[in-house]
Amino acid sequence: MGERKGTNKYYPPDFDPAKHGSLNGYHKTHALRERARKLSQGILIIRFEMPYNIWCDGCKNHIGMGVRYNAEKKKMGNYYTTPIYRFRMKCHLCVNYIEMQTDPATCDYVIVSGASRKEERWDMADNEQILTTERAEKEKLETDAMYKLDHGGKDKEKLRKALPSLTEIQDHQAGWKDDFQLNSSLRRKFREEKKVLAEQEEKDDAVRKRTNLSIPLLKEREDDKKLAALLTYQAADSYDERQSSKRKEIMSRSWFTAASAPAGGATARLLDKLRQQERAAAAAKALGQPPAAHTLVRRRSEGAACCATGPGTHTRPAAPGREGPELQEALDGGDEDGVQGGESGASNAGDCGKDMSGRGHGGLTSLVADYSDSDSSSED
C-alpha cells in the first residue's frame, strides 16, 4: 500500500547519502512515525485484535473477540527460542488497562491483569481430538526403549477399538470409488424424476386452465380420491333450461281444473247445494217459469234413506211464495237450525221414510245430502 500514498521524494540540496543515509535520517524521524515514539524503551505501538471474549475488571463490561486496540508491544522473554510478547492496551469503555501475553507452550494468549477470560475452552482428550505431543514426551520416546514399547502397546489398543469404525468408513468410501458410474446413475435418476415432474406439471396446468385457477396444486392422495368419490356435484341449470322445463310443465297441465271439495264437511256441501238451488229458482223467476218445490232428503251413511220433513213439507208442497229473500234468510240465518230440524224430523218420520224412498214427488225437487265421510253426493 506504500505506492498508493503520496510520499515525499524531494531531496534537499544539503542531503548527503553517506551522512544521512535516507530522508528519514535527514529529517531525524522514524519510518513508523508515531508508532515508534517509545521505541527507545523497547515498546512498539501495534494494532492488537482481541483473541477471545473477556470481561473487563474495571467496568465489568463484555469485550467480544475481534475488537481491535492500539496496544504497546514489548518482549518479555523466550520459550526456548520462541520470544514471549506482552501487550498493554486501554479499555475503550473505561480507564482500565488490560495486559496480555503470548504462551508458546499452549499456543494461546494469557491474561496478565485487568480482565478475566470468558471460559469457552474444552479438553481435547474428552472431545476425541488429536493431542499434540509434548517436547519432553517426544524426547523420552526417542531415548527410552521401554517407554516406547509401552506407548506402542497403548497405540495398538486404540487401533483395535477404532478398527470397526475405520472399516465401516473404508467400506462406505469403496462404494464411491467408481466416480463415472455413480455420476451416470445419478444423472439418469435425475432425468427420470425431471420427466415425471414435467408430466405432472402439464396435468396440473390443464386442470388449472379448465377450472380457471391460478394456485399451485398438491399431490393427489388416496384419501382425496375417497373423499371425492363421496361427493356429488351438479351444475346449476341455465336460464334456457329453466324456461324449457317451465314450458313442459305448462303443456303437460290439464286444461280443466279439478273441482275442489268445499270445506266444512257435510253441512257445507248441503249449503252449497241450497245456494245452487236458490240461483236456479231466481233464474226461473226471471224467465217467468214456476219455481220448483224444495224438499230436503237425508241419506244415511249405511245406505238407508228416509224423508226428512219439516213442518208441513211432506204433506204439502212448498209454498210458491217461499223464494228470494225468505229462502236467503233461511240459508244465512238458520242453516244450523234447519239442518238440526231436518235431522229431528227425519227421526220422527222414520217409518214413512221406507215407503217414500223409491217414489218421486211429482213436481217437487229433492236435494240429497250425504253425511258420510265420503265427499261424493248424489240426487235421489
mmCIF file of C-alpha atoms in Angstrom:
data_model
loop_
_atom_site.group_PDB
_atom_site.id
_atom_site.type_symbol
_atom_site.label_atom_id
_atom_site.label_comp_id
_atom_site.label_asym_id
_atom_site.label_seq_id
_atom_site.Cartn_x
_atom_site.Cartn_y
_atom_site.Cartn_z
ATOM 1 C CA MET A 1 0.000 0.000 0.000
ATOM 2 C CA GLY A 2 3.018 2.309 0.106
ATOM 3 C CA GLU A 3 2.811 3.153 -3.555
ATOM 4 C CA ARG A 4 -0.706 4.495 -3.036
ATOM 5 C CA LYS A 5 0.445 7.130 -0.572
ATOM 6 C CA GLY A 6 1.787 10.498 -1.557
ATOM 7 C CA THR A 7 5.312 10.031 -0.259
ATOM 8 C CA ASN A 8 7.795 12.922 -0.397
ATOM 9 C CA LYS A 9 10.647 12.214 -2.794
ATOM 10 C CA TYR A 10 12.220 15.646 -2.521
ATOM 11 C CA TYR A 11 15.879 15.619 -1.660
ATOM 12 C CA PRO A 12 17.160 18.968 -0.334
ATOM 13 C CA PRO A 13 20.474 20.449 -1.606
ATOM 14 C CA ASP A 14 22.353 19.670 1.607
ATOM 15 C CA PHE A 15 21.312 15.983 1.625
ATOM 16 C CA ASP A 16 24.343 13.695 1.887
ATOM 17 C CA PRO A 17 23.646 9.958 1.400
ATOM 18 C CA ALA A 18 26.843 8.989 3.166
ATOM 19 C CA LYS A 19 25.985 11.150 6.155
ATOM 20 C CA HIS A 20 22.204 10.873 6.372
ATOM 21 C CA GLY A 21 21.560 7.523 4.711
ATOM 22 C CA SER A 22 17.910 8.290 3.882
ATOM 23 C CA LEU A 23 15.368 11.060 4.049
ATOM 24 C CA ASN A 24 14.191 9.731 7.450
ATOM 25 C CA GLY A 25 17.774 10.147 8.713
ATOM 26 C CA TYR A 26 17.936 13.602 7.221
ATOM 27 C CA HIS A 27 14.643 14.611 8.942
ATOM 28 C CA LYS A 28 15.640 12.610 12.086
ATOM 29 C CA THR A 29 12.328 10.736 12.148
ATOM 30 C CA HIS A 30 11.486 7.025 12.294
ATOM 31 C CA ALA A 31 9.791 5.290 9.387
ATOM 32 C CA LEU A 32 6.893 4.233 11.687
ATOM 33 C CA ARG A 33 6.346 7.804 12.832
ATOM 34 C CA GLU A 34 4.173 7.966 15.997
ATOM 35 C CA ARG A 35 4.112 4.183 16.421
ATOM 36 C CA ALA A 36 7.820 4.273 17.300
ATOM 37 C CA ARG A 37 7.692 7.090 19.825
ATOM 38 C CA LYS A 38 8.558 4.641 22.673
ATOM 39 C CA LEU A 39 10.959 2.545 20.675
ATOM 40 C CA SER A 40 13.811 3.665 22.895
ATOM 41 C CA GLN A 41 12.110 1.819 25.786
ATOM 42 C CA GLY A 42 11.693 -1.289 23.680
ATOM 43 C CA ILE A 43 7.949 -0.609 23.130
ATOM 44 C CA LEU A 44 6.297 -0.605 19.716
ATOM 45 C CA ILE A 45 2.695 0.563 19.155
ATOM 46 C CA ILE A 46 0.801 -2.054 17.135
ATOM 47 C CA ARG A 47 -2.803 -2.833 16.233
ATOM 48 C CA PHE A 48 -3.884 -5.703 18.507
ATOM 49 C CA GLU A 49 -7.028 -7.800 17.993
ATOM 50 C CA MET A 50 -8.717 -9.470 20.978
ATOM 51 C CA PRO A 51 -8.167 -13.250 20.615
ATOM 52 C CA TYR A 52 -11.230 -14.327 22.668
ATOM 53 C CA ASN A 53 -14.149 -12.980 24.715
ATOM 54 C CA ILE A 54 -13.236 -11.292 28.002
ATOM 55 C CA TRP A 55 -14.800 -9.315 30.862
ATOM 56 C CA CYS A 56 -13.185 -6.012 31.799
ATOM 57 C CA ASP A 57 -12.313 -5.799 35.523
ATOM 58 C CA GLY A 58 -12.729 -2.010 35.561
ATOM 59 C CA CYS A 59 -16.214 -1.511 34.083
ATOM 60 C CA LYS A 60 -17.382 -5.158 34.168
ATOM 61 C CA ASN A 61 -18.430 -4.903 30.528
ATOM 62 C CA HIS A 62 -18.108 -7.652 27.966
ATOM 63 C CA ILE A 63 -15.498 -7.235 25.234
ATOM 64 C CA GLY A 64 -16.015 -9.509 22.293
ATOM 65 C CA MET A 65 -13.483 -11.418 20.295
ATOM 66 C CA GLY A 66 -12.133 -9.403 17.346
ATOM 67 C CA VAL A 67 -12.249 -5.943 18.939
ATOM 68 C CA ARG A 68 -9.121 -4.029 17.985
ATOM 69 C CA TYR A 69 -6.936 -1.775 20.135
ATOM 70 C CA ASN A 70 -3.745 0.245 19.851
ATOM 71 C CA ALA A 71 -1.514 -1.818 22.139
ATOM 72 C CA GLU A 72 2.047 -1.440 23.387
ATOM 73 C CA LYS A 73 4.083 -4.473 22.343
ATOM 74 C CA LYS A 74 7.076 -5.422 24.483
ATOM 75 C CA LYS A 75 9.298 -8.500 24.561
ATOM 76 C CA MET A 76 9.288 -10.264 27.957
ATOM 77 C CA GLY A 77 11.452 -13.361 27.370
ATOM 78 C CA ASN A 78 11.779 -16.593 25.417
ATOM 79 C CA TYR A 79 10.198 -20.041 25.492
ATOM 80 C CA TYR A 80 13.177 -21.986 24.268
ATOM 81 C CA THR A 81 13.869 -19.967 21.130
ATOM 82 C CA THR A 82 10.348 -18.516 20.722
ATOM 83 C CA PRO A 83 10.003 -14.961 22.064
ATOM 84 C CA ILE A 84 7.240 -14.093 24.520
ATOM 85 C CA TYR A 85 5.495 -10.748 23.899
ATOM 86 C CA ARG A 86 3.303 -8.712 26.231
ATOM 87 C CA PHE A 87 0.556 -6.356 25.048
ATOM 88 C CA ARG A 88 -0.805 -3.462 27.089
ATOM 89 C CA MET A 89 -3.966 -1.630 25.957
ATOM 90 C CA LYS A 90 -6.610 0.677 27.410
ATOM 91 C CA CYS A 91 -10.266 -0.368 27.597
ATOM 92 C CA HIS A 92 -12.439 1.696 25.264
ATOM 93 C CA LEU A 93 -15.235 1.816 27.870
ATOM 94 C CA CYS A 94 -13.243 2.896 30.942
ATOM 95 C CA VAL A 95 -9.752 3.937 32.107
ATOM 96 C CA ASN A 96 -8.703 0.387 32.979
ATOM 97 C CA TYR A 97 -5.606 -1.104 31.292
ATOM 98 C CA ILE A 98 -5.562 -4.707 30.098
ATOM 99 C CA GLU A 99 -2.348 -6.720 29.787
ATOM 100 C CA MET A 100 -1.999 -9.964 27.846
ATOM 101 C CA GLN A 101 0.969 -12.038 26.701
ATOM 102 C CA THR A 102 1.649 -14.973 24.436
ATOM 103 C CA ASP A 103 2.050 -18.554 25.683
ATOM 104 C CA PRO A 104 4.030 -20.581 23.129
ATOM 105 C CA ALA A 105 3.724 -23.751 25.234
ATOM 106 C CA THR A 106 -0.041 -23.924 24.724
ATOM 107 C CA CYS A 107 -0.212 -21.799 21.528
ATOM 108 C CA ASP A 108 -2.562 -19.381 23.278
ATOM 109 C CA TYR A 109 -2.811 -15.953 24.904
ATOM 110 C CA VAL A 110 -2.791 -15.490 28.671
ATOM 111 C CA ILE A 111 -4.388 -12.556 30.534
ATOM 112 C CA VAL A 112 -1.887 -10.987 32.900
ATOM 113 C CA SER A 113 -4.086 -8.295 34.505
ATOM 114 C CA GLY A 114 -7.082 -6.034 34.003
ATOM 115 C CA ALA A 115 -9.572 -8.629 32.662
ATOM 116 C CA SER A 116 -10.942 -12.126 33.080
ATOM 117 C CA ARG A 117 -11.467 -14.662 30.310
ATOM 118 C CA LYS A 118 -14.876 -15.961 29.320
ATOM 119 C CA GLU A 119 -14.322 -19.683 29.642
ATOM 120 C CA GLU A 120 -15.197 -21.425 26.392
ATOM 121 C CA ARG A 121 -12.390 -23.986 26.226
ATOM 122 C CA TRP A 122 -12.699 -27.766 26.278
ATOM 123 C CA ASP A 123 -10.424 -30.733 26.808
ATOM 124 C CA MET A 124 -9.136 -32.143 23.543
ATOM 125 C CA ALA A 125 -8.957 -35.651 25.016
ATOM 126 C CA ASP A 126 -12.613 -35.551 26.063
ATOM 127 C CA ASN A 127 -13.520 -34.194 22.628
ATOM 128 C CA GLU A 128 -11.627 -37.082 20.960
ATOM 129 C CA GLN A 129 -9.266 -34.745 19.143
ATOM 130 C CA ILE A 130 -5.674 -35.474 18.231
ATOM 131 C CA LEU A 131 -3.393 -34.296 21.012
ATOM 132 C CA THR A 132 -0.117 -32.606 20.288
ATOM 133 C CA THR A 133 2.929 -34.465 21.535
ATOM 134 C CA GLU A 134 4.851 -32.579 24.169
ATOM 135 C CA ARG A 135 8.568 -31.944 23.676
ATOM 136 C CA ALA A 136 9.520 -33.866 26.817
ATOM 137 C CA GLU A 137 7.439 -36.856 25.788
ATOM 138 C CA LYS A 138 8.968 -36.813 22.314
ATOM 139 C CA GLU A 139 12.490 -36.848 23.751
ATOM 140 C CA LYS A 140 11.545 -39.729 26.067
ATOM 141 C CA LEU A 141 10.176 -41.770 23.155
ATOM 142 C CA GLU A 142 13.446 -41.266 21.308
ATOM 143 C CA THR A 143 15.721 -42.213 24.236
ATOM 144 C CA ASP A 144 13.755 -44.720 26.404
ATOM 145 C CA ALA A 145 13.071 -48.056 24.653
ATOM 146 C CA MET A 146 10.796 -49.430 27.406
ATOM 147 C CA TYR A 147 8.671 -46.290 27.365
ATOM 148 C CA LYS A 148 8.468 -46.530 23.601
ATOM 149 C CA LEU A 149 7.316 -50.170 23.823
ATOM 150 C CA ASP A 150 4.666 -49.306 26.394
ATOM 151 C CA HIS A 151 3.490 -46.350 24.304
ATOM 152 C CA GLY A 152 3.283 -48.597 21.239
ATOM 153 C CA GLY A 153 1.026 -51.062 23.128
ATOM 154 C CA LYS A 154 -1.341 -48.222 24.008
ATOM 155 C CA ASP A 155 -1.426 -47.158 20.379
ATOM 156 C CA LYS A 156 -2.316 -50.706 19.283
ATOM 157 C CA GLU A 157 -5.137 -50.841 21.857
ATOM 158 C CA LYS A 158 -6.530 -47.577 20.438
ATOM 159 C CA LEU A 159 -6.305 -49.033 16.929
ATOM 160 C CA ARG A 160 -8.192 -52.187 17.981
ATOM 161 C CA LYS A 161 -11.025 -50.100 19.445
ATOM 162 C CA ALA A 162 -11.221 -47.840 16.413
ATOM 163 C CA LEU A 163 -10.945 -50.677 13.849
ATOM 164 C CA PRO A 164 -14.744 -51.299 13.385
ATOM 165 C CA SER A 165 -15.452 -47.648 12.690
ATOM 166 C CA LEU A 166 -12.459 -47.408 10.356
ATOM 167 C CA THR A 167 -13.623 -50.495 8.449
ATOM 168 C CA GLU A 168 -17.120 -49.027 8.086
ATOM 169 C CA ILE A 169 -15.656 -45.794 6.736
ATOM 170 C CA GLN A 170 -13.492 -47.705 4.244
ATOM 171 C CA ASP A 171 -16.459 -49.761 3.021
ATOM 172 C CA HIS A 172 -18.516 -46.616 2.621
ATOM 173 C CA GLN A 173 -15.752 -44.951 0.619
ATOM 174 C CA ALA A 174 -15.315 -48.059 -1.552
ATOM 175 C CA GLY A 175 -18.914 -47.651 -2.771
ATOM 176 C CA TRP A 176 -17.977 -44.229 -4.197
ATOM 177 C CA LYS A 177 -14.796 -45.387 -5.858
ATOM 178 C CA ASP A 178 -16.183 -45.528 -9.430
ATOM 179 C CA ASP A 179 -16.998 -41.860 -9.869
ATOM 180 C CA PHE A 180 -18.082 -42.112 -13.516
ATOM 181 C CA GLN A 181 -20.613 -44.891 -12.903
ATOM 182 C CA LEU A 182 -22.041 -43.144 -9.855
ATOM 183 C CA ASN A 183 -22.342 -39.874 -11.760
ATOM 184 C CA SER A 184 -24.056 -41.621 -14.702
ATOM 185 C CA SER A 185 -26.614 -43.387 -12.486
ATOM 186 C CA LEU A 186 -27.309 -40.212 -10.551
ATOM 187 C CA ARG A 187 -27.855 -38.180 -13.714
ATOM 188 C CA ARG A 188 -30.118 -40.910 -15.120
ATOM 189 C CA LYS A 189 -32.205 -40.830 -11.956
ATOM 190 C CA PHE A 190 -32.459 -37.040 -12.142
ATOM 191 C CA ARG A 191 -33.602 -37.198 -15.774
ATOM 192 C CA GLU A 192 -36.371 -39.691 -14.938
ATOM 193 C CA GLU A 193 -37.559 -37.600 -11.994
ATOM 194 C CA LYS A 194 -37.478 -34.462 -14.140
ATOM 195 C CA LYS A 195 -39.588 -36.172 -16.808
ATOM 196 C CA VAL A 196 -42.176 -37.261 -14.225
ATOM 197 C CA LEU A 197 -42.286 -33.773 -12.779
ATOM 198 C CA ALA A 198 -42.762 -32.250 -16.246
ATOM 199 C CA GLU A 199 -45.698 -34.595 -16.989
ATOM 200 C CA GLN A 200 -47.289 -33.794 -13.643
ATOM 201 C CA GLU A 201 -46.848 -30.081 -14.304
ATOM 202 C CA GLU A 202 -48.603 -30.426 -17.666
ATOM 203 C CA LYS A 203 -51.545 -32.197 -15.994
ATOM 204 C CA ASP A 204 -51.737 -29.522 -13.313
ATOM 205 C CA ASP A 205 -51.671 -26.768 -15.950
ATOM 206 C CA ALA A 206 -54.538 -28.471 -17.803
ATOM 207 C CA VAL A 207 -56.593 -28.697 -14.590
ATOM 208 C CA ARG A 208 -55.879 -25.061 -13.710
ATOM 209 C CA LYS A 209 -56.809 -23.939 -17.209
ATOM 210 C CA ARG A 210 -60.053 -25.939 -17.160
ATOM 211 C CA THR A 211 -61.090 -24.716 -13.698
ATOM 212 C CA ASN A 212 -59.730 -21.173 -14.165
ATOM 213 C CA LEU A 213 -57.418 -21.421 -11.150
ATOM 214 C CA SER A 214 -54.023 -19.851 -10.522
ATOM 215 C CA ILE A 215 -52.942 -21.689 -7.371
ATOM 216 C CA PRO A 216 -50.375 -24.491 -7.028
ATOM 217 C CA LEU A 217 -51.906 -27.959 -6.837
ATOM 218 C CA LEU A 218 -50.812 -30.522 -4.270
ATOM 219 C CA LYS A 219 -50.016 -34.143 -4.982
ATOM 220 C CA GLU A 220 -53.044 -36.406 -5.183
ATOM 221 C CA ARG A 221 -53.511 -38.856 -2.306
ATOM 222 C CA GLU A 222 -55.720 -41.867 -1.675
ATOM 223 C CA ASP A 223 -57.687 -40.019 0.993
ATOM 224 C CA ASP A 224 -58.502 -37.296 -1.527
ATOM 225 C CA LYS A 225 -59.796 -39.887 -4.008
ATOM 226 C CA LYS A 226 -62.053 -41.492 -1.397
ATOM 227 C CA LEU A 227 -63.401 -38.108 -0.303
ATOM 228 C CA ALA A 228 -64.039 -37.040 -3.891
ATOM 229 C CA ALA A 229 -65.957 -40.277 -4.556
ATOM 230 C CA LEU A 230 -68.364 -39.436 -1.717
ATOM 231 C CA LEU A 231 -69.188 -36.005 -3.124
ATOM 232 C CA THR A 232 -71.616 -35.335 -5.983
ATOM 233 C CA TYR A 233 -71.538 -32.055 -7.830
ATOM 234 C CA GLN A 234 -74.372 -30.899 -10.118
ATOM 235 C CA ALA A 235 -74.110 -27.779 -12.190
ATOM 236 C CA ALA A 236 -76.911 -25.251 -11.873
ATOM 237 C CA ASP A 237 -79.416 -25.193 -14.769
ATOM 238 C CA SER A 238 -79.062 -22.374 -17.217
ATOM 239 C CA TYR A 239 -81.789 -19.828 -17.989
ATOM 240 C CA ASP A 240 -82.811 -21.616 -21.199
ATOM 241 C CA GLU A 241 -83.089 -24.970 -19.426
ATOM 242 C CA ARG A 242 -85.271 -23.488 -16.695
ATOM 243 C CA GLN A 243 -87.556 -21.840 -19.274
ATOM 244 C CA SER A 244 -87.827 -25.098 -21.204
ATOM 245 C CA SER A 245 -88.780 -27.047 -18.067
ATOM 246 C CA LYS A 246 -91.445 -24.450 -17.212
ATOM 247 C CA ARG A 247 -92.924 -24.719 -20.722
ATOM 248 C CA LYS A 248 -93.040 -28.507 -20.489
ATOM 249 C CA GLU A 249 -94.816 -28.287 -17.130
ATOM 250 C CA ILE A 250 -97.414 -25.871 -18.546
ATOM 251 C CA MET A 251 -98.013 -28.021 -21.623
ATOM 252 C CA SER A 252 -98.473 -31.175 -19.522
ATOM 253 C CA ARG A 253 -101.115 -29.477 -17.305
ATOM 254 C CA SER A 254 -104.822 -30.339 -17.723
ATOM 255 C CA TRP A 255 -106.999 -27.695 -19.338
ATOM 256 C CA PHE A 256 -109.822 -28.291 -16.874
ATOM 257 C CA THR A 257 -109.225 -27.521 -13.234
ATOM 258 C CA ALA A 258 -110.357 -30.207 -10.801
ATOM 259 C CA ALA A 259 -113.356 -29.184 -8.643
ATOM 260 C CA SER A 260 -112.219 -28.896 -5.085
ATOM 261 C CA ALA A 261 -114.465 -30.164 -2.346
ATOM 262 C CA PRO A 262 -115.981 -27.367 -0.243
ATOM 263 C CA ALA A 263 -114.530 -27.021 3.213
ATOM 264 C CA GLY A 264 -116.675 -27.700 6.236
ATOM 265 C CA GLY A 265 -117.806 -31.294 5.711
ATOM 266 C CA ALA A 266 -121.427 -32.387 5.056
ATOM 267 C CA THR A 267 -123.060 -29.161 6.283
ATOM 268 C CA ALA A 268 -121.007 -27.064 3.878
ATOM 269 C CA ARG A 269 -121.899 -29.372 0.986
ATOM 270 C CA LEU A 270 -125.592 -29.133 1.839
ATOM 271 C CA LEU A 271 -125.464 -25.333 1.997
ATOM 272 C CA ASP A 272 -123.660 -25.235 -1.315
ATOM 273 C CA LYS A 273 -126.433 -27.283 -2.938
ATOM 274 C CA LEU A 274 -129.049 -24.994 -1.427
ATOM 275 C CA ARG A 275 -127.295 -21.952 -2.860
ATOM 276 C CA GLN A 276 -127.244 -23.589 -6.256
ATOM 277 C CA GLN A 277 -130.969 -24.339 -5.948
ATOM 278 C CA GLU A 278 -131.589 -20.705 -4.995
ATOM 279 C CA ARG A 279 -129.774 -19.483 -8.093
ATOM 280 C CA ALA A 280 -131.845 -21.879 -10.215
ATOM 281 C CA ALA A 281 -135.091 -20.586 -8.664
ATOM 282 C CA ALA A 282 -134.064 -16.965 -9.229
ATOM 283 C CA ALA A 283 -133.298 -17.721 -12.871
ATOM 284 C CA ALA A 284 -136.682 -19.471 -13.324
ATOM 285 C CA LYS A 285 -138.489 -16.495 -11.800
ATOM 286 C CA ALA A 286 -136.682 -14.111 -14.114
ATOM 287 C CA LEU A 287 -137.761 -16.224 -17.081
ATOM 288 C CA GLY A 288 -141.379 -16.368 -15.858
ATOM 289 C CA GLN A 289 -141.371 -20.087 -15.134
ATOM 290 C CA PRO A 290 -142.998 -21.561 -11.983
ATOM 291 C CA PRO A 291 -140.377 -22.314 -9.327
ATOM 292 C CA ALA A 292 -139.853 -25.887 -8.247
ATOM 293 C CA ALA A 293 -140.691 -27.005 -4.731
ATOM 294 C CA HIS A 294 -137.818 -27.887 -2.433
ATOM 295 C CA THR A 295 -137.670 -30.994 -0.355
ATOM 296 C CA LEU A 296 -134.724 -31.923 1.864
ATOM 297 C CA VAL A 297 -133.906 -35.603 1.944
ATOM 298 C CA ARG A 298 -131.026 -37.014 4.047
ATOM 299 C CA ARG A 299 -129.333 -40.252 3.116
ATOM 300 C CA ARG A 300 -127.853 -42.330 5.883
ATOM 301 C CA SER A 301 -124.250 -43.450 5.601
ATOM 302 C CA GLU A 302 -125.347 -47.088 5.837
ATOM 303 C CA GLY A 303 -127.374 -46.748 2.652
ATOM 304 C CA ALA A 304 -130.851 -46.466 4.246
ATOM 305 C CA ALA A 305 -132.920 -43.465 3.028
ATOM 306 C CA CYS A 306 -135.675 -41.669 4.720
ATOM 307 C CA CYS A 307 -137.559 -38.482 4.053
ATOM 308 C CA ALA A 308 -136.653 -35.519 6.230
ATOM 309 C CA THR A 309 -139.736 -33.426 6.544
ATOM 310 C CA GLY A 310 -140.011 -30.119 8.216
ATOM 311 C CA PRO A 311 -143.318 -28.642 9.411
ATOM 312 C CA GLY A 312 -145.729 -29.387 6.561
ATOM 313 C CA THR A 313 -143.126 -30.154 3.908
ATOM 314 C CA HIS A 314 -144.198 -33.837 3.441
ATOM 315 C CA THR A 315 -147.953 -33.309 3.415
ATOM 316 C CA ARG A 316 -147.894 -30.405 1.013
ATOM 317 C CA PRO A 317 -145.515 -28.851 -1.439
ATOM 318 C CA ALA A 318 -143.511 -25.815 -0.513
ATOM 319 C CA ALA A 319 -145.380 -22.563 -0.787
ATOM 320 C CA PRO A 320 -144.789 -20.908 -4.133
ATOM 321 C CA GLY A 321 -144.051 -17.685 -2.331
ATOM 322 C CA ARG A 322 -141.048 -19.151 -0.362
ATOM 323 C CA GLU A 323 -138.315 -17.892 -2.516
ATOM 324 C CA GLY A 324 -135.986 -14.986 -2.806
ATOM 325 C CA PRO A 325 -135.470 -13.149 0.500
ATOM 326 C CA GLU A 326 -137.166 -15.805 2.647
ATOM 327 C CA LEU A 327 -135.010 -18.564 1.246
ATOM 328 C CA GLN A 328 -131.880 -16.430 1.576
ATOM 329 C CA GLU A 329 -132.803 -15.704 5.210
ATOM 330 C CA ALA A 330 -133.262 -19.415 5.858
ATOM 331 C CA LEU A 331 -129.917 -20.132 4.255
ATOM 332 C CA ASP A 332 -127.964 -17.398 6.025
ATOM 333 C CA GLY A 333 -129.503 -17.297 9.486
ATOM 334 C CA GLY A 334 -130.968 -20.725 10.061
ATOM 335 C CA ASP A 335 -128.586 -23.102 8.389
ATOM 336 C CA GLU A 336 -127.686 -24.975 11.518
ATOM 337 C CA ASP A 337 -131.271 -24.888 12.895
ATOM 338 C CA GLY A 338 -132.679 -26.072 9.584
ATOM 339 C CA VAL A 339 -130.245 -28.942 9.397
ATOM 340 C CA GLN A 340 -130.956 -29.940 13.016
ATOM 341 C CA GLY A 341 -134.724 -29.647 12.439
ATOM 342 C CA GLY A 342 -134.386 -31.767 9.333
ATOM 343 C CA GLU A 343 -132.482 -34.417 11.238
ATOM 344 C CA SER A 344 -135.106 -34.447 14.085
ATOM 345 C CA GLY A 345 -137.925 -34.592 11.560
ATOM 346 C CA ALA A 346 -136.234 -37.488 9.853
ATOM 347 C CA SER A 347 -136.032 -39.380 13.142
ATOM 348 C CA ASN A 348 -139.717 -38.795 13.904
ATOM 349 C CA ALA A 349 -140.857 -39.924 10.488
ATOM 350 C CA GLY A 350 -138.587 -42.952 10.237
ATOM 351 C CA ASP A 351 -141.481 -45.300 9.427
ATOM 352 C CA CYS A 352 -142.687 -43.420 6.450
ATOM 353 C CA GLY A 353 -139.149 -42.956 5.068
ATOM 354 C CA LYS A 354 -139.009 -46.549 3.898
ATOM 355 C CA ASP A 355 -142.232 -46.131 1.884
ATOM 356 C CA MET A 356 -141.114 -42.854 0.306
ATOM 357 C CA SER A 357 -137.521 -43.903 -0.535
ATOM 358 C CA GLY A 358 -138.367 -45.241 -4.001
ATOM 359 C CA ARG A 359 -141.074 -42.761 -5.096
ATOM 360 C CA GLY A 360 -140.857 -39.364 -6.597
ATOM 361 C CA HIS A 361 -142.964 -36.380 -5.558
ATOM 362 C CA GLY A 362 -144.226 -35.265 -8.917
ATOM 363 C CA GLY A 363 -143.226 -31.638 -9.483
ATOM 364 C CA LEU A 364 -141.207 -31.496 -6.255
ATOM 365 C CA THR A 365 -137.408 -31.229 -6.497
ATOM 366 C CA SER A 366 -135.427 -33.048 -3.783
ATOM 367 C CA LEU A 367 -131.885 -32.390 -2.634
ATOM 368 C CA VAL A 368 -129.813 -35.266 -1.338
ATOM 369 C CA ALA A 369 -127.176 -34.594 1.279
ATOM 370 C CA ASP A 370 -124.550 -37.205 2.140
ATOM 371 C CA TYR A 371 -123.435 -37.033 5.744
ATOM 372 C CA SER A 372 -120.957 -39.869 5.433
ATOM 373 C CA ASP A 373 -117.183 -39.330 5.408
ATOM 374 C CA SER A 374 -117.114 -39.637 1.606
ATOM 375 C CA ASP A 375 -117.060 -36.444 -0.448
ATOM 376 C CA SER A 376 -119.356 -37.826 -3.170
ATOM 377 C CA SER A 377 -123.034 -36.698 -3.322
ATOM 378 C CA SER A 378 -125.958 -37.739 -5.492
ATOM 379 C CA GLU A 379 -129.532 -36.712 -6.074
ATOM 380 C CA ASP A 380 -132.294 -39.174 -5.150
#
